[in-house]
Amino acid sequence: MEIDTIRQKLDERFRFVREEEDRLRALRAELQEKLMEPAERGQQEQELSQINSEIENLENESVKLREALARADAGSYGMCSSCGRNIESTRLDAIPWTELCIDCAQAQETGA
């Protein structure tokens, strides 16, 4: 895949993630204002917890996307940061911000 195409894909995903973060933050603020209603407090607290978790996941993805864009600028995008081998294009298509090849990712997950 050409670096301009990769950069465009990463930029588009980054914009989507930021918009989703903004939407969830607005929803969280709205729910926090309504939290004073005792009859619905349990459900609202559960919704807030879920929203906070989603925001955290999006923030983490945003960081990974910025790092992938930096790797694209540096010319190291698509190379495993652990072993230095090329990451398979199918893996990059599925997870464009990944910095690990499948072997290193599996080793990291299993603690090997």
CSV table of N, CA and C in Angstrom, one decimal:
chain,number,residue,atom,x,y,z
A,1,MET,N,0.9,-1.2,0.0
A,1,MET,CA,0.0,0.0,0.0
A,1,MET,C,0.9,1.2,0.0
A,2,GLU,N,0.5,2.2,-0.8
A,2,GLU,CA,1.3,3.4,-0.9
A,2,GLU,C,1.2,4.3,0.4
A,3,ILE,N,2.3,5.0,0.7
A,3,ILE,CA,2.3,5.7,2.0
A,3,ILE,C,1.3,6.8,2.0
A,4,ASP,N,1.0,7.5,0.9
A,4,ASP,CA,-0.1,8.5,0.9
A,4,ASP,C,-1.5,7.9,1.2
A,5,THR,N,-1.7,6.7,0.7
A,5,THR,CA,-3.0,6.0,1.0
A,5,THR,C,-3.0,5.6,2.4
A,6,ILE,N,-1.9,5.2,3.0
A,6,ILE,CA,-1.9,4.8,4.4
A,6,ILE,C,-2.1,6.0,5.2
A,7,ARG,N,-1.4,7.1,4.9
A,7,ARG,CA,-1.6,8.3,5.7
A,7,ARG,C,-3.1,8.8,5.7
A,8,GLN,N,-3.7,8.8,4.5
A,8,GLN,CA,-5.1,9.2,4.3
A,8,GLN,C,-6.0,8.3,5.2
A,9,LYS,N,-5.8,7.0,5.2
A,9,LYS,CA,-6.6,6.1,6.0
A,9,LYS,C,-6.4,6.4,7.5
A,10,LEU,N,-5.2,6.6,7.9
A,10,LEU,CA,-4.9,6.9,9.3
A,10,LEU,C,-5.5,8.3,9.7
A,11,ASP,N,-5.4,9.3,8.8
A,11,ASP,CA,-6.0,10.6,9.1
A,11,ASP,C,-7.5,10.5,9.2
A,12,GLU,N,-8.1,9.7,8.3
A,12,GLU,CA,-9.6,9.6,8.3
A,12,GLU,C,-10.0,8.9,9.6
A,13,ARG,N,-9.3,7.9,10.0
A,13,ARG,CA,-9.7,7.2,11.3
A,13,ARG,C,-9.5,8.1,12.5
A,14,PHE,N,-8.4,8.8,12.4
A,14,PHE,CA,-8.1,9.8,13.5
A,14,PHE,C,-9.2,10.8,13.7
A,15,ARG,N,-9.7,11.4,12.5
A,15,ARG,CA,-10.8,12.3,12.6
A,15,ARG,C,-12.0,11.7,13.1
A,16,PHE,N,-12.3,10.5,12.7
A,16,PHE,CA,-13.5,9.8,13.2
A,16,PHE,C,-13.4,9.6,14.7
A,17,VAL,N,-12.3,9.1,15.2
A,17,VAL,CA,-12.1,8.9,16.6
A,17,VAL,C,-12.3,10.1,17.4
A,18,ARG,N,-11.7,11.2,16.9
A,18,ARG,CA,-11.8,12.5,17.6
A,18,ARG,C,-13.3,13.0,17.7
A,19,GLU,N,-14.0,12.8,16.6
A,19,GLU,CA,-15.4,13.2,16.5
A,19,GLU,C,-16.2,12.3,17.5
A,20,GLU,N,-15.9,11.1,17.6
A,20,GLU,CA,-16.6,10.1,18.5
A,20,GLU,C,-16.3,10.5,19.9
A,21,GLU,N,-15.1,10.8,20.2
A,21,GLU,CA,-14.7,11.3,21.6
A,21,GLU,C,-15.5,12.5,21.9
A,22,ASP,N,-15.6,13.5,21.1
A,22,ASP,CA,-16.4,14.7,21.3
A,22,ASP,C,-17.8,14.4,21.6
A,23,ARG,N,-18.4,13.5,20.8
A,23,ARG,CA,-19.8,13.1,20.9
A,23,ARG,C,-20.0,12.5,22.3
A,24,LEU,N,-19.1,11.6,22.7
A,24,LEU,CA,-19.3,10.9,23.9
A,24,LEU,C,-19.1,11.8,25.1
A,25,ARG,N,-18.2,12.7,25.0
A,25,ARG,CA,-17.9,13.7,26.1
A,25,ARG,C,-19.2,14.6,26.3
A,26,ALA,N,-19.8,15.0,25.2
A,26,ALA,CA,-21.1,15.8,25.3
A,26,ALA,C,-22.2,14.9,26.0
A,27,LEU,N,-22.3,13.7,25.6
A,27,LEU,CA,-23.3,12.8,26.2
A,27,LEU,C,-23.0,12.6,27.6
A,28,ARG,N,-21.7,12.4,28.0
A,28,ARG,CA,-21.3,12.3,29.4
A,28,ARG,C,-21.7,13.5,30.2
A,29,ALA,N,-21.5,14.7,29.7
A,29,ALA,CA,-21.8,15.9,30.4
A,29,ALA,C,-23.3,16.0,30.6
A,30,GLU,N,-24.1,15.6,29.6
A,30,GLU,CA,-25.5,15.6,29.7
A,30,GLU,C,-26.0,14.6,30.8
A,31,LEU,N,-25.4,13.4,30.8
A,31,LEU,CA,-25.8,12.5,31.8
A,31,LEU,C,-25.4,12.9,33.2
A,32,GLN,N,-24.3,13.6,33.3
A,32,GLN,CA,-23.8,14.0,34.6
A,32,GLN,C,-24.8,15.1,35.2
A,33,GLU,N,-25.3,15.9,34.3
A,33,GLU,CA,-26.3,16.9,34.8
A,33,GLU,C,-27.6,16.2,35.3
A,34,LYS,N,-28.0,15.1,34.7
A,34,LYS,CA,-29.2,14.4,35.1
A,34,LYS,C,-29.0,13.5,36.2
A,35,LEU,N,-27.8,13.3,36.7
A,35,LEU,CA,-27.4,12.4,37.7
A,35,LEU,C,-28.1,12.7,39.1
A,36,MET,N,-28.7,13.9,39.2
A,36,MET,CA,-29.3,14.3,40.4
A,36,MET,C,-30.7,13.6,40.6
A,37,GLU,N,-31.2,13.0,39.6
A,37,GLU,CA,-32.5,12.3,39.7
A,37,GLU,C,-32.3,10.9,40.3
A,38,PRO,N,-32.7,10.8,41.6
A,38,PRO,CA,-32.5,9.5,42.3
A,38,PRO,C,-33.1,8.3,41.7
A,39,ALA,N,-34.3,8.4,41.1
A,39,ALA,CA,-35.0,7.2,40.5
A,39,ALA,C,-34.2,6.6,39.4
A,40,GLU,N,-33.4,7.3,38.7
A,40,GLU,CA,-32.6,6.8,37.6
A,40,GLU,C,-31.1,6.7,37.8
A,41,ARG,N,-30.7,7.0,39.0
A,41,ARG,CA,-29.3,7.1,39.3
A,41,ARG,C,-28.5,5.9,39.0
A,42,GLY,N,-28.9,4.7,39.3
A,42,GLY,CA,-28.2,3.5,39.1
A,42,GLY,C,-28.0,3.2,37.6
A,43,GLN,N,-29.0,3.4,36.8
A,43,GLN,CA,-28.9,3.3,35.3
A,43,GLN,C,-27.9,4.3,34.8
A,44,GLN,N,-28.1,5.5,35.2
A,44,GLN,CA,-27.2,6.6,34.7
A,44,GLN,C,-25.8,6.4,35.1
A,45,GLU,N,-25.5,5.9,36.3
A,45,GLU,CA,-24.1,5.7,36.7
A,45,GLU,C,-23.5,4.6,35.8
A,46,GLN,N,-24.3,3.5,35.5
A,46,GLN,CA,-23.9,2.5,34.6
A,46,GLN,C,-23.6,3.0,33.2
A,47,GLU,N,-24.5,3.9,32.7
A,47,GLU,CA,-24.2,4.5,31.4
A,47,GLU,C,-23.0,5.3,31.4
A,48,LEU,N,-22.8,6.1,32.5
A,48,LEU,CA,-21.6,6.9,32.6
A,48,LEU,C,-20.3,6.1,32.6
A,49,SER,N,-20.4,5.0,33.3
A,49,SER,CA,-19.2,4.1,33.4
A,49,SER,C,-18.9,3.5,32.0
A,50,GLN,N,-19.9,3.1,31.3
A,50,GLN,CA,-19.7,2.6,29.9
A,50,GLN,C,-19.1,3.7,29.0
A,51,ILE,N,-19.7,4.9,29.1
A,51,ILE,CA,-19.2,6.0,28.3
A,51,ILE,C,-17.8,6.3,28.6
A,52,ASN,N,-17.4,6.4,29.9
A,52,ASN,CA,-16.0,6.6,30.3
A,52,ASN,C,-15.1,5.6,29.7
A,53,SER,N,-15.5,4.3,29.7
A,53,SER,CA,-14.7,3.3,29.2
A,53,SER,C,-14.5,3.4,27.7
A,54,GLU,N,-15.6,3.8,27.0
A,54,GLU,CA,-15.5,4.0,25.5
A,54,GLU,C,-14.6,5.2,25.2
A,55,ILE,N,-14.7,6.3,26.0
A,55,ILE,CA,-13.8,7.4,25.8
A,55,ILE,C,-12.3,7.0,26.0
A,56,GLU,N,-12.1,6.3,27.1
A,56,GLU,CA,-10.7,5.8,27.3
A,56,GLU,C,-10.2,5.0,26.2
A,57,ASN,N,-11.0,4.1,25.6
A,57,ASN,CA,-10.6,3.3,24.5
A,57,ASN,C,-10.3,4.1,23.3
A,58,LEU,N,-11.1,5.1,23.0
A,58,LEU,CA,-10.9,6.0,21.9
A,58,LEU,C,-9.6,6.9,22.1
A,59,GLU,N,-9.4,7.3,23.3
A,59,GLU,CA,-8.2,8.1,23.6
A,59,GLU,C,-6.9,7.2,23.3
A,60,ASN,N,-7.0,6.0,23.7
A,60,ASN,CA,-5.9,5.1,23.5
A,60,ASN,C,-5.7,4.9,22.0
A,61,GLU,N,-6.8,4.7,21.3
A,61,GLU,CA,-6.7,4.5,19.8
A,61,GLU,C,-6.1,5.8,19.2
A,62,SER,N,-6.5,6.9,19.6
A,62,SER,CA,-6.0,8.2,19.1
A,62,SER,C,-4.5,8.3,19.3
A,63,VAL,N,-4.0,7.9,20.4
A,63,VAL,CA,-2.6,7.9,20.6
A,63,VAL,C,-1.9,7.0,19.7
A,64,LYS,N,-2.4,5.8,19.5
A,64,LYS,CA,-1.8,4.8,18.6
A,64,LYS,C,-1.8,5.3,17.1
A,65,LEU,N,-2.9,6.0,16.8
A,65,LEU,CA,-3.0,6.6,15.4
A,65,LEU,C,-2.0,7.7,15.2
A,66,ARG,N,-1.8,8.6,16.2
A,66,ARG,CA,-0.8,9.6,16.1
A,66,ARG,C,0.6,9.0,16.0
A,67,GLU,N,0.9,7.9,16.7
A,67,GLU,CA,2.2,7.2,16.7
A,67,GLU,C,2.4,6.6,15.3
A,68,ALA,N,1.3,6.0,14.7
A,68,ALA,CA,1.4,5.4,13.4
A,68,ALA,C,1.7,6.5,12.3
A,69,LEU,N,1.0,7.7,12.5
A,69,LEU,CA,1.3,8.8,11.6
A,69,LEU,C,2.8,9.2,11.7
A,70,ALA,N,3.3,9.3,12.9
A,70,ALA,CA,4.7,9.6,13.1
A,70,ALA,C,5.6,8.6,12.4
A,71,ARG,N,5.3,7.3,12.5
A,71,ARG,CA,6.1,6.3,11.9
A,71,ARG,C,6.0,6.4,10.4
A,72,ALA,N,4.8,6.8,9.9
A,72,ALA,CA,4.7,7.0,8.4
A,72,ALA,C,5.6,8.2,8.0
A,73,ASP,N,5.6,9.3,8.8
A,73,ASP,CA,6.5,10.4,8.5
A,73,ASP,C,8.0,10.0,8.5
A,74,ALA,N,8.3,9.1,9.5
A,74,ALA,CA,9.7,8.7,9.7
A,74,ALA,C,10.2,7.6,8.7
A,75,GLY,N,9.2,7.1,8.0
A,75,GLY,CA,9.6,6.0,7.0
A,75,GLY,C,9.6,4.6,7.6
A,76,SER,N,9.2,4.5,8.9
A,76,SER,CA,9.2,3.2,9.5
A,76,SER,C,7.9,2.5,9.6
A,77,TYR,N,6.8,3.1,9.0
A,77,TYR,CA,5.5,2.5,9.1
A,77,TYR,C,5.5,1.2,8.4
A,78,GLY,N,4.9,0.2,9.0
A,78,GLY,CA,4.8,-1.2,8.5
A,78,GLY,C,6.0,-2.1,8.9
A,79,MET,N,6.9,-1.5,9.7
A,79,MET,CA,8.0,-2.4,10.2
A,79,MET,C,7.7,-2.6,11.7
A,80,CYS,N,7.9,-3.9,12.1
A,80,CYS,CA,7.6,-4.3,13.5
A,80,CYS,C,8.6,-3.6,14.4
A,81,SER,N,8.1,-2.9,15.4
A,81,SER,CA,9.0,-2.2,16.4
A,81,SER,C,9.7,-3.1,17.3
A,82,SER,N,9.4,-4.4,17.3
A,82,SER,CA,10.0,-5.3,18.2
A,82,SER,C,11.2,-6.1,17.4
A,83,CYS,N,10.8,-6.7,16.3
A,83,CYS,CA,11.8,-7.5,15.6
A,83,CYS,C,12.4,-6.8,14.3
A,84,GLY,N,11.7,-5.8,13.8
A,84,GLY,CA,12.2,-5.1,12.6
A,84,GLY,C,11.7,-5.7,11.3
A,85,ARG,N,11.0,-6.8,11.3
A,85,ARG,CA,10.5,-7.4,10.1
A,85,ARG,C,9.3,-6.5,9.6
A,86,ASN,N,9.0,-6.7,8.3
A,86,ASN,CA,7.8,-6.1,7.7
A,86,ASN,C,6.5,-6.7,8.3
A,87,ILE,N,5.5,-5.9,8.6
A,87,ILE,CA,4.2,-6.3,9.1
A,87,ILE,C,3.4,-6.7,7.9
A,88,GLU,N,2.7,-7.8,7.9
A,88,GLU,CA,1.9,-8.3,6.7
A,88,GLU,C,0.9,-7.2,6.4
A,89,SER,N,0.6,-7.0,5.1
A,89,SER,CA,-0.3,-6.0,4.7
A,89,SER,C,-1.7,-6.3,5.1
A,90,THR,N,-2.1,-7.6,5.3
A,90,THR,CA,-3.4,-7.9,5.7
A,90,THR,C,-3.6,-7.5,7.2
A,91,ARG,N,-2.6,-7.6,8.0
A,91,ARG,CA,-2.6,-7.1,9.4
A,91,ARG,C,-2.7,-5.6,9.4
A,92,LEU,N,-1.9,-4.9,8.6
A,92,LEU,CA,-2.0,-3.4,8.5
A,92,LEU,C,-3.4,-2.9,8.0
A,93,ASP,N,-4.0,-3.7,7.1
A,93,ASP,CA,-5.3,-3.3,6.6
A,93,ASP,C,-6.3,-3.4,7.8
A,94,ALA,N,-6.2,-4.5,8.6
A,94,ALA,CA,-7.1,-4.7,9.7
A,94,ALA,C,-6.9,-3.8,10.9
A,95,ILE,N,-5.6,-3.5,11.2
A,95,ILE,CA,-5.2,-2.7,12.3
A,95,ILE,C,-4.1,-1.7,11.8
A,96,PRO,N,-4.5,-0.6,11.1
A,96,PRO,CA,-3.5,0.2,10.5
A,96,PRO,C,-2.6,0.9,11.5
A,97,TRP,N,-2.9,1.0,12.7
A,97,TRP,CA,-2.0,1.6,13.7
A,97,TRP,C,-1.1,0.6,14.4
A,98,THR,N,-1.1,-0.6,14.1
A,98,THR,CA,-0.3,-1.6,14.7
A,98,THR,C,1.2,-1.4,14.5
A,99,GLU,N,1.9,-1.7,15.5
A,99,GLU,CA,3.4,-1.5,15.4
A,99,GLU,C,4.1,-2.8,15.6
A,100,LEU,N,3.3,-3.9,15.7
A,100,LEU,CA,3.9,-5.3,15.9
A,100,LEU,C,3.4,-6.2,14.8
A,101,CYS,N,4.3,-7.1,14.3
A,101,CYS,CA,3.9,-8.1,13.4
A,101,CYS,C,3.1,-9.1,14.3
A,102,ILE,N,2.5,-10.1,13.6
A,102,ILE,CA,1.6,-11.0,14.3
A,102,ILE,C,2.4,-11.9,15.3
A,103,ASP,N,3.6,-12.3,14.9
A,103,ASP,CA,4.4,-13.1,15.8
A,103,ASP,C,4.7,-12.4,17.1
A,104,CYS,N,5.2,-11.1,17.0
A,104,CYS,CA,5.5,-10.4,18.2
A,104,CYS,C,4.3,-10.0,19.0
A,105,ALA,N,3.2,-9.7,18.3
A,105,ALA,CA,1.9,-9.4,19.0
A,105,ALA,C,1.5,-10.6,19.9
A,106,GLN,N,1.5,-11.8,19.3
A,106,GLN,CA,1.1,-13.0,20.0
A,106,GLN,C,2.1,-13.3,21.2
A,107,ALA,N,3.4,-13.1,20.9
A,107,ALA,CA,4.3,-13.3,22.0
A,107,ALA,C,4.1,-12.3,23.1
A,108,GLN,N,3.8,-11.1,22.8
A,108,GLN,CA,3.5,-10.1,23.8
A,108,GLN,C,2.2,-10.4,24.6
A,109,GLU,N,1.2,-10.9,24.0
A,109,GLU,CA,0.0,-11.3,24.6
A,109,GLU,C,0.1,-12.5,25.6
A,110,THR,N,1.0,-13.4,25.2
A,110,THR,CA,1.2,-14.6,26.0
A,110,THR,C,2.3,-14.4,27.0
A,111,GLY,N,3.0,-13.2,26.9
A,111,GLY,CA,4.0,-12.9,27.9
A,111,GLY,C,5.3,-13.7,27.6
A,112,ALA,N,5.5,-14.1,26.4
A,112,ALA,CA,6.7,-14.9,26.0
A,112,ALA,C,7.9,-14.0,25.7
